[in-house]
Each structure stands twice: as structure tokens, then as C-alpha cells.
Amino acid sequence: MNTPTTIPHFLTLQRKDFFPPPESPRGTISLSAGPRTTSYRAPEYPDCITLLELGSAALDGHYGILHGGIAGAILDETLGLTASLHLAPRSQQGLLGFTATLNVTYRTPVFTPSTVAVRSWVEAREGRKWVCKGQIVDADGVVLTEAEVLMLTKVQKSTL
């Protein structure tokens, strides 16, 4: 999707001093049930902020409005990156997270062309499960689309 007419610019800023949340007790991680009526409360300083310049036409579902599947893909990619940044120091093999579940809530249309930001953070973790949340926001900070993802880390093989 990185072309002059789709997403010509994509920049992720990472907190210098972020730490994953403490390990949750087994069996306590769950995603929100059903559609949400209120937006997630983003932390004052999310783990990552990604700035995107959205082109037009090729990304649209309806003229001038970003296709919902593209919004979901943007959130899946940025939330996966956020989890990976937490996981990278724990692994010599690099990126080990996989999306198990992605729940997307569409608040208001994302207009194209436009510049938007994605705020993303790790909400909870339990063993191989990581819950991340994120929001696509406009220049005024209005939440346009948000998502919650359950990421699973790769099962580590024992070495003898």
C-alpha cells in the first residue's frame, strides 16, 4: 500500500522508556464482548504514535472515505508493530507476534485524502497472549476508528 497515491508517508514514533504491563494471572485475559459504545481511554503517552498520509481513490470504499478493511489493516499492522517492539528485546529471533483476534469499531468516516495518527499501546499480557489497543485519530484528536487485538507469541521450541 506504500505508493504515491495510497500511503506515501508512514512514520512510527516509539516511546523511549515504555515497559509492558505486569503479567496477568492465568485465565484473566479477555477481549471486549461485542461492539463498544464508548471509545477506549488512551493512555496519556501511548507506546507508539504512527503518522500516516492517506491518499485517495485507491484506498476508498466510497468516494472520499477510507475503506473499512484498509482501516482494519492499518490498525492490525500498527498494533502488531507495537507488540513486536515489546517482544523484540525478549527474543533473538525478532518479530514473534501473530494476530489471533482483531475487533474493529468504526466511529466516524476516515476521509481521504488526509493525514491521520494511530495511537497504540499494550493493554495486558498473560503468557503468550498480548492485548493491544489502538485508535485512528484525525488532526483534532477525534477517534475515527479503533481496535483491540489479541496477539499470540510463537511457541518457543526447547533446545537440548
PDB file of C-alpha atoms in Angstrom:
ATOM      1  CA  MET A   1       0.000   0.000   0.000  1.00  0.00           C
ATOM      2  CA  ASN A   2       3.018   2.298   0.043  1.00  0.00           C
ATOM      3  CA  THR A   3       2.660   4.141  -3.258  1.00  0.00           C
ATOM      4  CA  PRO A   4       2.420   7.847  -4.157  1.00  0.00           C
ATOM      5  CA  THR A   5      -1.391   7.544  -4.414  1.00  0.00           C
ATOM      6  CA  THR A   6      -2.148   5.293  -1.422  1.00  0.00           C
ATOM      7  CA  ILE A   7       0.006   5.762   1.691  1.00  0.00           C
ATOM      8  CA  PRO A   8       3.020   7.791   0.562  1.00  0.00           C
ATOM      9  CA  HIS A   9       4.230   8.551   4.096  1.00  0.00           C
ATOM     10  CA  PHE A  10       4.169   6.330   7.216  1.00  0.00           C
ATOM     11  CA  LEU A  11       6.208   7.239  10.301  1.00  0.00           C
ATOM     12  CA  THR A  12       6.115   5.487  13.679  1.00  0.00           C
ATOM     13  CA  LEU A  13       7.327   7.160  16.855  1.00  0.00           C
ATOM     14  CA  GLN A  14       8.101   4.892  19.807  1.00  0.00           C
ATOM     15  CA  ARG A  15       8.310   5.826  23.463  1.00  0.00           C
ATOM     16  CA  LYS A  16      11.881   5.731  24.641  1.00  0.00           C
ATOM     17  CA  ASP A  17      11.022   4.220  28.010  1.00  0.00           C
ATOM     18  CA  PHE A  18       7.989   2.001  27.597  1.00  0.00           C
ATOM     19  CA  PHE A  19       7.509  -1.143  29.606  1.00  0.00           C
ATOM     20  CA  PRO A  20       4.966  -3.925  29.132  1.00  0.00           C
ATOM     21  CA  PRO A  21       2.227  -4.188  31.726  1.00  0.00           C
ATOM     22  CA  PRO A  22       2.825  -6.700  34.507  1.00  0.00           C
ATOM     23  CA  GLU A  23       1.957 -10.313  33.782  1.00  0.00           C
ATOM     24  CA  SER A  24      -1.749 -11.005  34.403  1.00  0.00           C
ATOM     25  CA  PRO A  25      -2.844 -14.136  36.280  1.00  0.00           C
ATOM     26  CA  ARG A  26      -3.655 -17.102  34.016  1.00  0.00           C
ATOM     27  CA  GLY A  27      -7.190 -17.105  32.648  1.00  0.00           C
ATOM     28  CA  THR A  28      -7.810 -13.391  33.138  1.00  0.00           C
ATOM     29  CA  ILE A  29      -7.080 -12.049  29.623  1.00  0.00           C
ATOM     30  CA  SER A  30     -10.174 -11.459  27.521  1.00  0.00           C
ATOM     31  CA  LEU A  31     -11.257  -9.101  24.785  1.00  0.00           C
ATOM     32  CA  SER A  32     -14.249  -6.798  24.978  1.00  0.00           C
ATOM     33  CA  ALA A  33     -17.515  -8.545  24.194  1.00  0.00           C
ATOM     34  CA  GLY A  34     -19.386  -7.091  21.227  1.00  0.00           C
ATOM     35  CA  PRO A  35     -19.319  -3.571  19.824  1.00  0.00           C
ATOM     36  CA  ARG A  36     -18.295  -0.766  22.148  1.00  0.00           C
ATOM     37  CA  THR A  37     -20.450   2.303  22.663  1.00  0.00           C
ATOM     38  CA  THR A  38     -17.612   4.389  24.102  1.00  0.00           C
ATOM     39  CA  SER A  39     -14.048   4.826  22.908  1.00  0.00           C
ATOM     40  CA  TYR A  40     -11.094   3.236  24.641  1.00  0.00           C
ATOM     41  CA  ARG A  41      -9.350   5.589  27.004  1.00  0.00           C
ATOM     42  CA  ALA A  42      -5.909   6.009  25.511  1.00  0.00           C
ATOM     43  CA  PRO A  43      -3.030   6.452  27.922  1.00  0.00           C
ATOM     44  CA  GLU A  44      -1.615   9.957  28.135  1.00  0.00           C
ATOM     45  CA  TYR A  45       1.560   8.652  26.491  1.00  0.00           C
ATOM     46  CA  PRO A  46       0.788   5.653  24.247  1.00  0.00           C
ATOM     47  CA  ASP A  47       3.595   3.212  23.403  1.00  0.00           C
ATOM     48  CA  CYS A  48       3.609   4.298  19.754  1.00  0.00           C
ATOM     49  CA  ILE A  49       2.183   7.033  17.573  1.00  0.00           C
ATOM     50  CA  THR A  50       2.121   6.366  13.849  1.00  0.00           C
ATOM     51  CA  LEU A  51       1.560   9.219  11.406  1.00  0.00           C
ATOM     52  CA  LEU A  52       0.084   8.347   8.016  1.00  0.00           C
ATOM     53  CA  GLU A  53      -0.666  10.377   4.945  1.00  0.00           C
ATOM     54  CA  LEU A  54      -3.647   8.750   3.257  1.00  0.00           C
ATOM     55  CA  GLY A  55      -4.015   9.214  -0.481  1.00  0.00           C
ATOM     56  CA  SER A  56      -7.300   8.949  -2.302  1.00  0.00           C
ATOM     57  CA  ALA A  57      -9.270   6.756  -4.708  1.00  0.00           C
ATOM     58  CA  ALA A  58      -7.207   3.544  -4.388  1.00  0.00           C
ATOM     59  CA  LEU A  59      -7.927   3.392  -0.627  1.00  0.00           C
ATOM     60  CA  ASP A  60     -11.585   4.399  -0.799  1.00  0.00           C
ATOM     61  CA  GLY A  61     -14.629   2.233  -0.199  1.00  0.00           C
ATOM     62  CA  HIS A  62     -16.900   5.132  -1.118  1.00  0.00           C
ATOM     63  CA  TYR A  63     -15.577   8.248  -2.793  1.00  0.00           C
ATOM     64  CA  GLY A  64     -13.504  10.249  -0.295  1.00  0.00           C
ATOM     65  CA  ILE A  65     -13.929   7.707   2.530  1.00  0.00           C
ATOM     66  CA  LEU A  66     -11.279   5.165   3.529  1.00  0.00           C
ATOM     67  CA  HIS A  67     -12.402   1.558   3.028  1.00  0.00           C
ATOM     68  CA  GLY A  68     -13.089  -0.095   6.399  1.00  0.00           C
ATOM     69  CA  GLY A  69     -10.869  -3.049   5.506  1.00  0.00           C
ATOM     70  CA  ILE A  70      -7.953  -0.684   4.939  1.00  0.00           C
ATOM     71  CA  ALA A  71      -8.594   0.961   8.324  1.00  0.00           C
ATOM     72  CA  GLY A  72      -8.599  -2.504   9.908  1.00  0.00           C
ATOM     73  CA  ALA A  73      -5.366  -3.443   8.129  1.00  0.00           C
ATOM     74  CA  ILE A  74      -3.696  -0.217   9.296  1.00  0.00           C
ATOM     75  CA  LEU A  75      -4.707  -0.941  12.898  1.00  0.00           C
ATOM     76  CA  ASP A  76      -3.649  -4.597  12.670  1.00  0.00           C
ATOM     77  CA  GLU A  77      -0.240  -3.568  11.318  1.00  0.00           C
ATOM     78  CA  THR A  78       0.379  -0.812  13.877  1.00  0.00           C
ATOM     79  CA  LEU A  79      -0.841  -2.870  16.851  1.00  0.00           C
ATOM     80  CA  GLY A  80       1.307  -5.780  15.702  1.00  0.00           C
ATOM     81  CA  LEU A  81       4.276  -3.430  15.481  1.00  0.00           C
ATOM     82  CA  THR A  82       3.585  -2.153  18.997  1.00  0.00           C
ATOM     83  CA  ALA A  83       3.514  -5.705  20.390  1.00  0.00           C
ATOM     84  CA  SER A  84       6.647  -6.581  18.413  1.00  0.00           C
ATOM     85  CA  LEU A  85       8.548  -3.658  19.896  1.00  0.00           C
ATOM     86  CA  HIS A  86       7.783  -5.061  23.350  1.00  0.00           C
ATOM     87  CA  LEU A  87       8.687  -8.591  22.257  1.00  0.00           C
ATOM     88  CA  ALA A  88      11.907  -7.826  20.381  1.00  0.00           C
ATOM     89  CA  PRO A  89      14.131  -7.495  23.478  1.00  0.00           C
ATOM     90  CA  ARG A  90      12.844 -10.874  24.667  1.00  0.00           C
ATOM     91  CA  SER A  91      13.877 -12.729  21.535  1.00  0.00           C
ATOM     92  CA  GLN A  92      16.942 -13.090  19.368  1.00  0.00           C
ATOM     93  CA  GLN A  93      14.649 -14.086  16.506  1.00  0.00           C
ATOM     94  CA  GLY A  94      12.897 -10.713  16.253  1.00  0.00           C
ATOM     95  CA  LEU A  95       9.209 -10.411  15.458  1.00  0.00           C
ATOM     96  CA  LEU A  96       7.262 -13.235  17.070  1.00  0.00           C
ATOM     97  CA  GLY A  97       3.687 -11.952  17.358  1.00  0.00           C
ATOM     98  CA  PHE A  98       0.692 -13.190  15.365  1.00  0.00           C
ATOM     99  CA  THR A  99      -2.836 -11.769  15.287  1.00  0.00           C
ATOM    100  CA  ALA A 100      -5.334 -14.199  16.819  1.00  0.00           C
ATOM    101  CA  THR A 101      -8.334 -11.851  17.042  1.00  0.00           C
ATOM    102  CA  LEU A 102      -8.928  -8.329  15.774  1.00  0.00           C
ATOM    103  CA  ASN A 103     -12.019  -6.362  16.845  1.00  0.00           C
ATOM    104  CA  VAL A 104     -12.518  -3.108  14.919  1.00  0.00           C
ATOM    105  CA  THR A 105     -15.051  -0.418  15.836  1.00  0.00           C
ATOM    106  CA  TYR A 106     -15.812   2.280  13.266  1.00  0.00           C
ATOM    107  CA  ARG A 107     -16.758   5.564  14.965  1.00  0.00           C
ATOM    108  CA  THR A 108     -16.912   8.015  12.076  1.00  0.00           C
ATOM    109  CA  PRO A 109     -15.638   8.002   8.475  1.00  0.00           C
ATOM    110  CA  VAL A 110     -11.943   8.414   7.797  1.00  0.00           C
ATOM    111  CA  PHE A 111     -11.832  10.901   4.946  1.00  0.00           C
ATOM    112  CA  THR A 112      -9.300  10.762   2.129  1.00  0.00           C
ATOM    113  CA  PRO A 113      -7.015  12.352   1.319  1.00  0.00           C
ATOM    114  CA  SER A 114      -5.970  13.213   4.872  1.00  0.00           C
ATOM    115  CA  THR A 115      -3.266  12.866   7.472  1.00  0.00           C
ATOM    116  CA  VAL A 116      -4.132  10.728  10.495  1.00  0.00           C
ATOM    117  CA  ALA A 117      -2.383   9.336  13.550  1.00  0.00           C
ATOM    118  CA  VAL A 118      -2.646   5.909  15.139  1.00  0.00           C
ATOM    119  CA  ARG A 119      -2.171   5.790  18.910  1.00  0.00           C
ATOM    120  CA  SER A 120      -1.295   2.266  20.058  1.00  0.00           C
ATOM    121  CA  TRP A 121      -0.416   0.611  23.344  1.00  0.00           C
ATOM    122  CA  VAL A 122      -0.175  -2.754  25.100  1.00  0.00           C
ATOM    123  CA  GLU A 123      -3.093  -3.123  27.497  1.00  0.00           C
ATOM    124  CA  ALA A 124      -2.378  -6.513  29.115  1.00  0.00           C
ATOM    125  CA  ARG A 125      -0.332  -9.680  28.795  1.00  0.00           C
ATOM    126  CA  GLU A 126      -0.615 -13.242  30.032  1.00  0.00           C
ATOM    127  CA  GLY A 127       1.937 -15.813  28.960  1.00  0.00           C
ATOM    128  CA  ARG A 128       1.835 -15.925  25.145  1.00  0.00           C
ATOM    129  CA  LYS A 129      -1.199 -13.599  24.967  1.00  0.00           C
ATOM    130  CA  TRP A 130      -0.824  -9.861  24.487  1.00  0.00           C
ATOM    131  CA  VAL A 131      -3.803  -7.488  24.253  1.00  0.00           C
ATOM    132  CA  CYS A 132      -3.088  -4.281  22.349  1.00  0.00           C
ATOM    133  CA  LYS A 133      -5.405  -1.371  21.625  1.00  0.00           C
ATOM    134  CA  GLY A 134      -5.224   1.440  19.147  1.00  0.00           C
ATOM    135  CA  GLN A 135      -7.108   4.342  17.643  1.00  0.00           C
ATOM    136  CA  ILE A 136      -7.015   6.137  14.318  1.00  0.00           C
ATOM    137  CA  VAL A 137      -7.490   9.826  15.132  1.00  0.00           C
ATOM    138  CA  ASP A 138      -7.742  12.941  12.992  1.00  0.00           C
ATOM    139  CA  ALA A 139      -5.746  16.166  13.358  1.00  0.00           C
ATOM    140  CA  ASP A 140      -8.126  17.322  16.121  1.00  0.00           C
ATOM    141  CA  GLY A 141      -7.700  14.092  18.115  1.00  0.00           C
ATOM    142  CA  VAL A 142     -11.196  12.808  17.265  1.00  0.00           C
ATOM    143  CA  VAL A 143     -11.313   8.991  17.366  1.00  0.00           C
ATOM    144  CA  LEU A 144     -12.338   7.758  13.915  1.00  0.00           C
ATOM    145  CA  THR A 145     -11.706   4.020  14.173  1.00  0.00           C
ATOM    146  CA  GLU A 146     -10.358   1.874  16.985  1.00  0.00           C
ATOM    147  CA  ALA A 147      -9.334  -1.716  17.510  1.00  0.00           C
ATOM    148  CA  GLU A 148      -8.395  -4.266  20.093  1.00  0.00           C
ATOM    149  CA  VAL A 149      -6.162  -7.169  19.113  1.00  0.00           C
ATOM    150  CA  LEU A 150      -5.161 -10.391  20.806  1.00  0.00           C
ATOM    151  CA  MET A 151      -1.613 -11.210  19.726  1.00  0.00           C
ATOM    152  CA  LEU A 152      -0.063 -14.610  20.353  1.00  0.00           C
ATOM    153  CA  THR A 153       3.657 -15.145  20.537  1.00  0.00           C
ATOM    154  CA  LYS A 154       5.293 -18.046  18.786  1.00  0.00           C
ATOM    155  CA  VAL A 155       5.721 -21.185  20.868  1.00  0.00           C
ATOM    156  CA  GLN A 156       9.398 -21.416  21.755  1.00  0.00           C
ATOM    157  CA  LYS A 157      10.961 -24.764  20.907  1.00  0.00           C
ATOM    158  CA  SER A 158      13.154 -26.273  23.575  1.00  0.00           C
ATOM    159  CA  THR A 159      16.777 -26.754  22.703  1.00  0.00           C
ATOM    160  CA  LEU A 160      18.841 -29.521  24.191  1.00  0.00           C
TER     161      LEU A 160
END
